[in-house]
XYZ file of C-alpha atoms in Angstrom:
678
model
C 0.000 0.000 0.000
C 1.174 3.432 -0.884
C 1.225 5.846 1.979
C 0.900 9.463 1.557
C 3.930 11.291 2.686
C 3.365 13.478 5.666
C 3.524 17.142 5.185
C 6.492 18.779 6.562
C 6.433 22.291 7.849
C 9.083 24.769 8.233
C 10.222 25.633 11.655
C 9.506 29.288 11.284
C 6.060 28.642 9.953
C 5.453 25.972 12.657
C 6.108 28.471 15.370
C 3.684 30.851 13.806
C 0.973 28.134 13.482
C 1.266 27.111 17.187
C 0.861 30.700 18.247
C -2.282 31.026 16.121
C -3.821 27.902 17.665
C -3.191 29.222 21.098
C -4.784 32.526 20.297
C -7.822 30.773 18.806
C -8.268 28.641 21.948
C -8.147 31.736 24.088
C -10.794 33.390 21.935
C -13.051 30.352 22.157
C -12.606 30.261 25.929
C -13.371 33.946 26.187
C -16.517 33.478 24.120
C -17.540 30.535 26.350
C -17.115 32.509 29.502
C -18.813 35.492 27.930
C -21.847 33.385 27.058
C -21.738 31.603 30.446
C -22.192 34.909 32.186
C -25.730 34.968 30.861
C -26.503 31.508 32.195
C -28.463 31.189 35.475
C -28.622 27.497 36.191
C -29.582 27.857 39.845
C -32.474 30.115 38.980
C -33.679 27.749 36.292
C -33.530 24.939 38.821
C -35.358 26.953 41.401
C -38.061 27.948 38.911
C -38.974 24.354 38.269
C -42.363 23.377 39.861
C -41.980 21.186 42.919
C -44.551 19.349 45.028
C -44.804 18.620 48.745
C -42.745 21.641 49.853
C -44.100 23.773 52.629
C -44.047 27.494 52.590
C -41.658 27.699 55.542
C -39.124 25.449 53.780
C -39.352 27.609 50.670
C -38.714 30.738 52.672
C -35.680 29.171 54.326
C -34.263 28.089 50.944
C -34.782 31.537 49.425
C -33.089 33.157 52.382
C -29.895 31.135 51.697
C -29.644 31.864 47.923
C -26.212 32.728 46.503
C -25.619 36.120 44.871
C -25.781 36.198 41.050
C -24.128 38.324 38.413
C -26.423 40.260 36.112
C -25.835 41.218 32.462
C -24.282 44.528 33.460
C -21.545 42.562 35.232
C -22.503 43.390 38.802
C -23.259 40.910 41.648
C -26.706 41.229 43.154
C -28.061 39.507 46.314
C -31.620 38.169 45.961
C -34.190 39.265 48.544
C -35.613 36.832 51.005
C -38.937 36.841 49.243
C -39.705 38.512 45.878
C -42.455 41.031 46.329
C -43.917 40.190 42.959
C -44.346 36.511 43.794
C -47.003 35.889 46.408
C -47.931 32.251 45.907
C -47.004 29.066 44.166
C -49.391 29.973 41.398
C -47.259 32.940 40.328
C -44.187 30.744 40.410
C -45.933 28.513 37.895
C -46.983 31.466 35.763
C -43.357 32.659 35.553
C -42.503 29.359 33.911
C -45.170 29.893 31.295
C -47.486 27.273 32.774
C -51.094 27.814 33.613
C -51.606 28.116 37.332
C -54.515 26.213 38.779
C -57.185 28.472 40.163
C -57.434 28.495 43.956
C -60.614 27.047 45.318
C -62.567 29.656 47.182
C -63.539 28.496 50.631
C -67.261 28.818 50.678
C -68.953 29.248 54.064
C -70.950 26.265 55.184
C -74.631 26.746 54.812
C -76.253 27.605 58.127
C -78.455 24.930 59.574
C -82.067 25.888 59.548
C -83.156 27.260 62.905
C -85.462 24.900 64.738
C -88.237 26.534 66.725
C -87.920 26.370 70.510
C -91.063 24.294 70.885
C -89.699 21.736 68.449
C -86.367 21.603 70.295
C -88.145 21.094 73.593
C -90.317 18.351 72.104
C -87.295 16.513 70.689
C -85.413 16.850 73.978
C -88.407 15.449 75.850
C -88.603 12.442 73.559
C -84.870 11.777 73.778
C -84.769 12.104 77.574
C -87.817 9.878 77.918
C -86.111 7.249 75.794
C -82.904 7.367 77.864
C -84.795 7.325 81.161
C -86.799 4.306 80.020
C -83.613 2.435 79.161
C -82.145 3.169 82.579
C -85.284 2.096 84.379
C -85.592 -1.155 82.448
C -81.979 -2.359 82.552
C -79.532 0.244 83.859
C -76.498 -2.060 83.805
C -76.766 -2.422 80.027
C -76.616 1.353 79.477
C -73.814 2.845 81.622
C -73.260 5.632 79.090
C -76.842 6.835 79.398
C -75.974 8.929 82.466
C -73.502 10.973 80.448
C -75.946 11.331 77.561
C -78.629 12.534 79.946
C -76.271 15.088 81.487
C -75.618 16.723 78.117
C -79.131 18.118 78.093
C -78.214 20.205 81.154
C -75.796 22.148 78.930
C -78.547 23.320 76.600
C -78.955 27.027 75.934
C -82.705 26.765 76.382
C -83.712 27.210 79.995
C -86.779 24.993 79.608
C -84.649 22.039 78.462
C -82.181 22.650 81.291
C -84.981 22.601 83.876
C -86.437 19.441 82.411
C -83.003 17.794 82.348
C -82.230 18.301 86.054
C -85.688 17.065 87.071
C -85.385 13.956 84.877
C -81.917 13.209 86.253
C -83.208 13.576 89.802
C -85.986 11.074 89.120
C -83.608 8.622 87.430
C -80.983 8.724 90.181
C -83.675 8.420 92.842
C -84.829 5.159 91.214
C -81.521 3.540 90.269
C -79.374 4.392 93.310
C -78.831 1.198 95.346
C -79.311 0.846 99.079
C -75.579 0.853 99.826
C -72.663 3.211 99.487
C -70.325 2.615 96.531
C -66.602 2.695 97.249
C -64.069 3.757 94.597
C -62.353 0.873 92.819
C -58.748 0.469 93.964
C -55.853 -0.589 91.760
C -55.517 -3.949 93.471
C -59.154 -4.744 92.862
C -58.857 -3.673 89.233
C -56.072 -6.208 88.660
C -58.118 -9.080 90.009
C -59.699 -11.546 87.661
C -63.420 -10.961 87.695
C -66.317 -12.583 85.983
C -68.136 -10.847 83.165
C -71.159 -9.995 85.296
C -69.043 -8.486 88.074
C -67.074 -6.391 85.577
C -70.284 -5.144 84.011
C -71.673 -4.233 87.453
C -68.534 -2.350 88.418
C -68.440 -0.405 85.164
C -72.079 0.545 85.694
C -71.516 1.600 89.318
C -68.515 3.753 88.470
C -70.426 5.399 85.616
C -73.390 6.056 87.902
C -71.271 7.570 90.690
C -69.377 9.763 88.233
C -72.583 10.976 86.617
C -74.199 11.549 90.017
C -71.261 13.681 91.161
C -71.406 15.799 88.014
C -75.151 16.184 88.497
C -74.698 17.436 92.068
C -72.091 19.930 90.847
C -74.629 21.162 88.308
C -77.249 21.538 91.047
C -74.804 23.517 93.179
C -74.026 25.876 90.298
C -77.697 26.386 89.459
C -78.823 26.781 93.081
C -76.253 29.473 93.745
C -76.493 31.167 90.348
C -78.504 34.128 89.191
C -80.155 32.608 86.107
C -83.623 34.038 85.737
C -86.362 33.653 83.217
C -89.061 36.288 83.335
C -91.513 34.051 81.519
C -91.016 31.111 83.901
C -93.342 30.673 86.830
C -90.679 28.812 88.840
C -87.003 29.880 88.619
C -84.345 27.293 87.958
C -82.696 27.981 91.341
C -85.895 26.870 93.068
C -86.031 23.700 90.957
C -82.380 22.907 91.758
C -83.042 23.301 95.495
C -86.111 21.070 95.216
C -84.042 18.356 93.529
C -81.339 18.612 96.209
C -83.893 18.352 99.038
C -85.616 15.383 97.404
C -82.358 13.469 96.932
C -81.235 14.206 100.501
C -84.419 12.725 101.954
C -84.673 9.855 99.443
C -81.052 8.582 99.445
C -79.313 9.975 102.551
C -77.045 6.917 102.745
C -75.474 7.332 99.292
C -72.289 9.065 98.217
C -71.832 12.860 98.193
C -74.350 13.481 100.973
C -72.123 16.288 102.224
C -72.369 18.125 98.894
C -76.165 18.066 99.082
C -76.037 19.388 102.649
C -73.833 22.279 101.563
C -76.334 23.258 98.848
C -79.258 23.240 101.285
C -77.511 24.906 104.232
C -76.131 27.642 101.992
C -79.718 28.653 101.310
C -80.461 28.624 105.050
C -77.589 31.041 105.688
C -79.669 33.903 104.267
C -82.163 35.624 106.535
C -84.660 36.178 103.739
C -87.401 33.640 104.461
C -89.160 32.471 101.304
C -90.600 29.223 99.977
C -87.177 27.814 99.144
C -85.930 28.603 102.657
C -88.876 26.765 104.222
C -88.388 23.869 101.808
C -84.725 23.437 102.781
C -85.507 23.718 106.486
C -88.249 21.089 106.179
C -85.819 18.766 104.377
C -83.395 18.942 107.313
C -86.212 18.336 109.808
C -87.215 15.227 107.858
C -83.597 14.067 107.748
C -83.294 14.391 111.538
C -86.562 12.558 112.190
C -85.744 9.640 109.886
C -82.067 9.285 110.781
C -81.505 5.854 112.326
C -77.727 5.654 111.948
C -76.664 9.002 113.386
C -74.121 9.699 110.650
C -76.316 11.910 108.406
C -77.492 13.982 111.378
C -73.920 14.430 112.630
C -72.750 15.667 109.205
C -75.715 18.021 108.900
C -75.169 19.504 112.375
C -71.460 19.902 111.636
C -72.108 21.879 108.445
C -74.912 23.832 110.133
C -72.837 24.898 113.139
C -69.914 25.916 110.903
C -72.256 28.034 108.800
C -73.714 29.783 111.866
C -70.257 30.439 113.270
C -69.068 31.864 109.946
C -72.123 34.120 109.824
C -71.430 35.250 113.426
C -74.792 33.709 114.343
C -76.703 36.273 112.298
C -79.281 33.701 111.202
C -82.975 33.180 111.663
C -84.086 31.600 114.940
C -85.849 28.778 113.111
C -82.379 27.478 112.125
C -81.475 27.106 115.790
C -84.789 25.354 116.442
C -83.673 22.575 114.073
C -81.669 21.159 116.995
C -84.937 20.259 118.717
C -85.807 17.782 115.935
C -82.829 15.500 116.590
C -83.653 11.974 117.658
C -80.938 11.988 120.310
C -83.189 14.298 122.347
C -85.245 11.214 123.254
C -82.807 8.360 122.600
C -79.447 9.417 124.023
C -78.820 8.360 127.621
C -75.540 10.079 128.465
C -74.623 13.497 129.842
C -72.684 16.073 127.860
C -71.281 19.571 127.828
C -69.661 21.507 125.018
C -66.391 19.559 125.351
C -67.010 16.178 126.970
C -69.580 13.389 127.073
C -70.176 11.002 129.936
C -71.985 7.745 129.243
C -74.069 6.064 131.880
C -72.910 2.653 132.981
C -75.682 0.104 133.079
C -74.771 -2.806 135.343
C -77.353 -5.088 133.788
C -75.709 -4.774 130.397
C -72.288 -5.910 131.568
C -71.380 -9.279 130.193
C -70.236 -11.925 132.568
C -66.964 -13.601 131.854
C -67.618 -16.834 130.058
C -65.492 -19.872 130.536
C -63.091 -20.222 127.642
C -63.968 -23.178 125.475
C -61.362 -25.470 124.053
C -61.130 -25.367 120.253
C -58.764 -27.076 117.915
C -56.593 -25.147 115.509
C -58.924 -25.914 112.643
C -61.966 -24.780 114.618
C -60.276 -21.517 115.562
C -59.412 -20.899 111.920
C -62.987 -21.563 110.803
C -64.342 -19.289 113.557
C -62.005 -16.502 112.503
C -63.103 -16.805 108.886
C -66.733 -16.782 109.968
C -66.256 -13.586 111.969
C -64.577 -11.907 109.012
C -67.452 -12.934 106.757
C -69.982 -11.557 109.236
C -68.053 -8.306 109.407
C -68.117 -7.960 105.635
C -71.833 -8.703 105.515
C -72.533 -6.166 108.239
C -70.601 -3.562 106.272
C -72.465 -4.427 103.092
C -75.808 -4.130 104.837
C -74.780 -0.736 106.278
C -75.594 -1.956 109.776
C -74.391 0.518 112.388
C -73.649 -0.915 115.788
C -75.122 0.532 118.946
C -71.730 1.771 120.141
C -71.049 3.541 116.864
C -74.432 5.204 116.954
C -73.852 6.426 120.515
C -70.485 7.823 119.493
C -72.043 9.799 116.647
C -74.831 11.091 118.857
C -72.253 12.155 121.442
C -70.354 14.184 118.857
C -73.608 15.721 117.661
C -74.617 16.664 121.202
C -71.274 18.371 121.833
C -71.697 20.527 118.722
C -75.259 21.451 119.751
C -74.201 22.522 123.247
C -71.209 24.443 121.883
C -73.548 26.491 119.685
C -75.968 27.147 122.559
C -73.203 28.307 124.901
C -71.620 30.595 122.310
C -74.983 32.263 121.690
C -75.452 32.727 125.446
C -72.074 34.430 125.742
C -72.566 36.595 122.657
C -76.154 37.451 123.700
C -77.570 37.452 120.169
C -80.938 39.241 120.623
C -83.046 37.382 118.079
C -81.698 33.947 119.122
C -82.033 34.154 122.887
C -85.557 32.724 123.004
C -84.668 29.742 120.826
C -81.382 29.191 122.700
C -83.013 29.150 126.132
C -85.839 26.962 124.882
C -83.297 24.503 123.517
C -81.316 24.402 126.754
C -84.518 23.740 128.684
C -85.400 20.860 126.357
C -81.870 19.402 126.544
C -81.614 19.888 130.310
C -81.686 16.139 131.046
C -78.614 15.649 128.846
C -76.428 18.386 130.346
C -73.574 17.321 132.561
C -74.109 18.357 136.209
C -70.517 19.586 136.517
C -71.348 22.241 133.972
C -74.418 23.562 135.827
C -72.480 26.226 137.703
C -71.070 27.858 134.562
C -74.406 27.653 132.805
C -76.341 29.244 135.670
C -73.794 32.068 135.830
C -74.312 32.677 132.115
C -78.074 32.851 132.665
C -77.602 35.335 135.517
C -75.387 37.519 133.351
C -77.978 37.375 130.619
C -80.686 38.700 132.951
C -78.407 41.495 134.144
C -77.346 42.551 130.673
C -80.890 42.318 129.306
C -81.975 44.965 131.784
C -79.015 47.163 130.883
C -79.670 46.703 127.165
C -83.333 47.585 127.679
C -82.352 50.894 129.262
C -79.916 51.639 126.465
C -82.532 50.849 123.836
C -84.912 53.331 125.392
C -82.252 56.073 125.321
C -80.799 55.384 121.882
C -83.783 54.043 119.953
C -83.420 56.572 117.138
C -79.771 55.705 116.497
C -80.473 51.984 116.448
C -83.300 52.433 113.940
C -80.896 54.158 111.561
C -78.330 51.393 111.944
C -80.964 48.739 111.333
C -82.037 50.426 108.105
C -78.453 50.278 106.849
C -78.261 46.570 107.535
C -78.926 44.715 104.287
C -79.750 41.436 105.928
C -82.422 42.749 108.306
C -85.581 43.746 106.509
C -87.357 44.605 109.755
C -86.224 45.859 113.125
C -86.059 43.172 115.779
C -87.795 44.270 118.985
C -86.414 42.618 122.127
C -88.708 41.588 124.944
C -86.372 41.645 127.948
C -89.044 40.532 130.406
C -89.712 37.482 128.259
C -85.978 36.689 128.081
C -85.708 36.905 131.865
C -88.620 34.483 132.261
C -86.998 32.090 129.787
C -83.753 32.218 131.778
C -85.617 31.374 134.975
C -87.531 28.550 133.288
C -84.275 27.169 131.904
C -82.542 27.326 135.289
C -85.279 25.337 137.023
C -85.652 22.973 134.076
C -81.944 22.114 134.322
C -82.508 20.850 137.855
C -85.852 19.271 137.136
C -84.483 17.124 134.327
C -81.994 15.319 136.552
C -81.382 14.300 140.163
C -81.839 17.907 141.148
C -82.067 17.449 144.910
C -78.732 15.623 144.912
C -77.148 18.031 142.440
C -78.277 21.059 144.415
C -76.730 19.816 147.632
C -73.569 18.387 146.108
C -72.810 21.286 143.757
C -74.130 24.038 146.068
C -76.278 25.618 143.355
C -77.910 28.873 144.390
C -81.140 29.821 142.609
C -82.022 32.714 144.898
C -81.020 35.231 142.205
C -83.718 33.948 139.859
C -86.310 33.825 142.646
C -85.604 37.411 143.742
C -85.648 38.742 140.191
C -88.991 37.090 139.490
C -90.463 38.493 142.705
C -89.359 42.004 141.770
C -90.803 41.760 138.266
C -94.259 40.370 139.181
C -95.952 43.776 139.495
C -94.468 45.075 136.236
C -95.496 41.884 134.455
C -99.082 42.241 135.679
C -99.486 45.506 133.743
C -97.763 44.228 130.598
C -100.210 44.641 127.668
C -98.569 41.753 125.757
C -98.944 39.283 128.595
C -101.169 36.897 126.638
C -99.311 37.182 123.336
C -96.874 34.497 122.267
C -93.583 34.951 120.476
C -95.192 34.567 117.060
C -97.940 37.072 117.852
C -95.388 39.571 119.128
C -93.380 39.247 115.927
C -96.459 39.711 113.771
C -97.346 42.758 115.798
C -93.914 44.247 115.130
C -94.146 43.621 111.396
C -91.935 40.536 111.285
C -93.557 37.320 110.166
C -91.771 34.104 111.086
C -92.893 30.500 110.989
C -91.831 29.486 114.484
C -93.219 26.247 115.865
C -91.104 25.974 118.985
C -91.079 29.148 121.062
C -94.842 29.757 121.081
C -95.550 30.015 124.807
C -97.208 33.192 125.953
C -95.671 35.273 128.702
C -98.364 34.022 131.077
C -97.412 30.395 130.403
C -93.751 31.166 131.056
C -94.693 32.955 134.273
C -96.753 29.975 135.486
C -93.806 27.644 134.754
C -91.458 29.838 136.763
C -93.846 30.071 139.707
C -94.449 26.325 139.652
C -90.719 25.674 139.828
C -90.347 28.059 142.779
C -93.493 27.304 144.812
C -94.076 23.668 143.829
C -90.638 22.172 143.094
C -91.023 18.514 142.081
C -87.731 17.405 143.655
C -88.594 18.598 147.195
C -92.066 20.047 147.348
C -92.215 20.334 151.154
C -89.014 22.332 151.553
C -90.366 25.751 150.479
C -90.128 28.385 153.237
C -93.433 29.876 154.502
C -92.101 33.412 154.073
C -91.468 32.812 150.366
C -94.898 31.222 149.908
C -96.644 34.132 151.625
C -94.712 36.811 149.697
C -95.487 35.290 146.301
C -99.125 34.620 147.232
C -99.660 38.264 148.206
C -98.008 39.507 145.009
C -100.016 37.133 142.814
C -103.319 38.198 144.383
C -102.410 41.834 143.720
C -101.406 41.024 140.157
C -104.654 39.119 139.500
C -106.517 42.434 139.676
C -104.507 43.840 136.735
C -103.974 40.934 134.334
C -106.468 39.871 131.607
C -109.143 37.338 132.448
C -107.359 34.242 131.117
C -104.199 35.111 133.006
C -106.265 35.756 136.159
C -107.780 32.274 135.890
C -104.299 30.757 135.485
C -102.903 32.583 138.524
C -105.881 31.662 140.716
C -105.560 28.040 139.609
C -101.876 28.050 140.613
C -102.748 29.541 143.999
C -105.332 26.790 144.522
C -102.578 24.185 144.018
C -100.312 26.067 146.412
C -103.044 26.138 149.063
C -103.687 22.440 148.571
C -100.013 21.687 149.245
C -98.957 24.446 151.657
C -102.319 25.584 153.026
C -101.362 25.590 156.703
C -98.280 27.739 156.024
C -100.155 30.651 154.432
C -103.727 30.339 155.679
C -103.203 33.263 158.077
C -103.129 35.666 155.136
C -106.902 35.258 154.801
C -107.598 35.920 158.500
C -107.208 39.480 159.772
C -107.145 38.380 163.408
C -104.179 36.014 163.023
C -101.406 38.252 161.804
C -97.959 36.813 162.417
C -95.795 39.743 161.352
C -95.100 43.167 162.778
C -94.515 46.379 160.865
C -95.704 47.169 157.338
C -95.894 45.239 154.122
C -93.322 46.325 151.477
C -94.298 45.005 148.012
C -91.347 46.793 146.343
C -88.688 45.348 148.618
C -85.383 44.248 147.109
C -85.665 40.752 148.581
C -88.454 38.295 149.189
C -87.820 38.187 152.932
C -87.757 41.983 153.185
C -91.331 42.361 151.923
C -92.784 41.224 155.295
C -95.896 39.523 153.764
C -97.402 38.341 157.055
C -97.934 41.974 158.085
C -100.688 42.209 155.475
C -103.833 40.343 154.432
C -105.229 39.162 151.112
C -107.895 41.809 150.694
C -107.836 41.432 146.877
C -110.207 38.479 147.170
C -113.108 40.790 147.945
C -112.583 42.592 144.628
C -112.097 39.380 142.657
C -115.520 38.199 143.845
C -116.987 41.040 141.788
C -114.789 40.529 138.713
C -116.472 41.156 135.352
C -115.574 37.655 134.121
C -117.787 34.827 135.454
C -114.929 32.314 135.212
C -112.694 34.467 137.381
C -115.456 34.792 139.986
C -115.916 31.011 139.929
C -112.171 30.446 140.384
C -112.159 32.779 143.378
C -115.040 30.878 144.982
C -113.136 27.603 144.587
C -110.101 29.209 146.210
C -112.122 30.348 149.247
C -113.561 26.841 149.641
C -110.017 25.486 149.788
C -109.156 27.985 152.514
C -112.227 27.069 154.590
C -111.423 23.377 154.265
C -108.009 23.996 155.777
C -109.483 25.620 158.874
């Protein structure tokens, strides 16, 4: 094969050709770089549409962009966010692509408004359905309690009222006769049968729903929700439900929460239908309490409320203590701090001879006792000792309240306090008699001082009473009535126990009460309100109160005091003749001034005195058998200083001509008794 000869170049020309190639490469490179200046690869990459990127990531990427060189040859830093580009749609438009139109968020169409009557009708049907399910088989529908509670959150007041009444009826029917304890962790880990698990789930759901329901009642009872169109406000309905549940299921859980709702209403001094309803509920609770625990909790909350209110409550609240069953059932003695129980020798168990038992028998007996203990707890059986303990604690709280009121001398509570002490006299510890009698003496002294101050500063007190928001009417004190109540209480304290032993052992002196009563007999005889009771006096002063306890008239209180002084049941023959004669003379003088019914009562008392102590005072009716010298002093400071035997009972001649036939007849019977003595 022939090969073409290679071309040879000259050296000088070769040098020139290599220089030309070099210059051409440089030109090409310069043109490449010159054209590359117009390239923007990063921007092209960034302008590509991407999916799944969030706006925050895009902002972070744009903030870290590198500077670029523009056509003019300068370096420019891109802004964090181009003002012209506001959304991904504009990014797509810059690439020449059609941006998808954003979907406008259209507001949801409003649901058609249902009329109130239709809403109420539907709620009634739904609640009736749920209540029927719970009544038929409550264990199968544990979630029904929560569904029923949702109706209490309705905006319509009518549905809310209906919901709380329906829940009250349902809980009243389904609540068992025992208290449900919370499930512990150890019990939850135990292996249980299907029926037991279902029962426990139902019980926990019921207790949870019941607690939420009571919280709703508390909010509604203390709220200010009013409906002008409603005949009965929702607060009244809530209080009615609370009272009904307290009386229907007092043994169940959250009894204390119900008591707080009811007693909070009783803390106000405005007496209305709801107030009377709550007070009646507590009276029923005290009457029907067989265990002692509900009454003890109620008295505890009640006494704390009165103490917090500084005992500025209505007297009917204090009279609730007289409805306790321990007034007739408790057999111990108590004061405000201690309780002494009576030892009954017949109850003491004799020591039994210890029987021999094998180890197996002892083990079986122990298991049997444990089983009986569990059954007794399940049946909520309260032992006699436990009941006495609860009644003792209740009695201490009652006496503590009475004694605080005596020391504070609350005007509107003195009648109820003294009445309560007289009724509880057989339960008061004898060691506490001295302090109690001193408190009664101080009360009589201060009542007289307060009466004088009231007469001097009546105008100032009226202004202060008008400024008081709680008192709608001015309370008018009857100091003479309070003094009589103190005297009745003092003699009732001795009458209720072994008074003749207590009087000698404790050296109790009742002469202060006897002297004060003797000095006040003449002023009482001209009292225009002598035959009016506490309720009548309050109505007369413009204050209407439903008081069932302190209803005795002043005449009745006076007869009780005189009977305790002249005819003491513990030692009826020990009354001194001088005291009998002084009181007889004063009573005959007072019979001329008092109304006809009071005159009959006084003459009847004198007939009993003559029947018992006729020989001691018969000389008062005979002018020729005067035993005393000097003059009779009816206004003497002491009974002995009046010198009654220096006078005669001349008032009988005027009482024979009394305008009332019954008074004249009573006087004739009295004279027959005197003649029979001679």
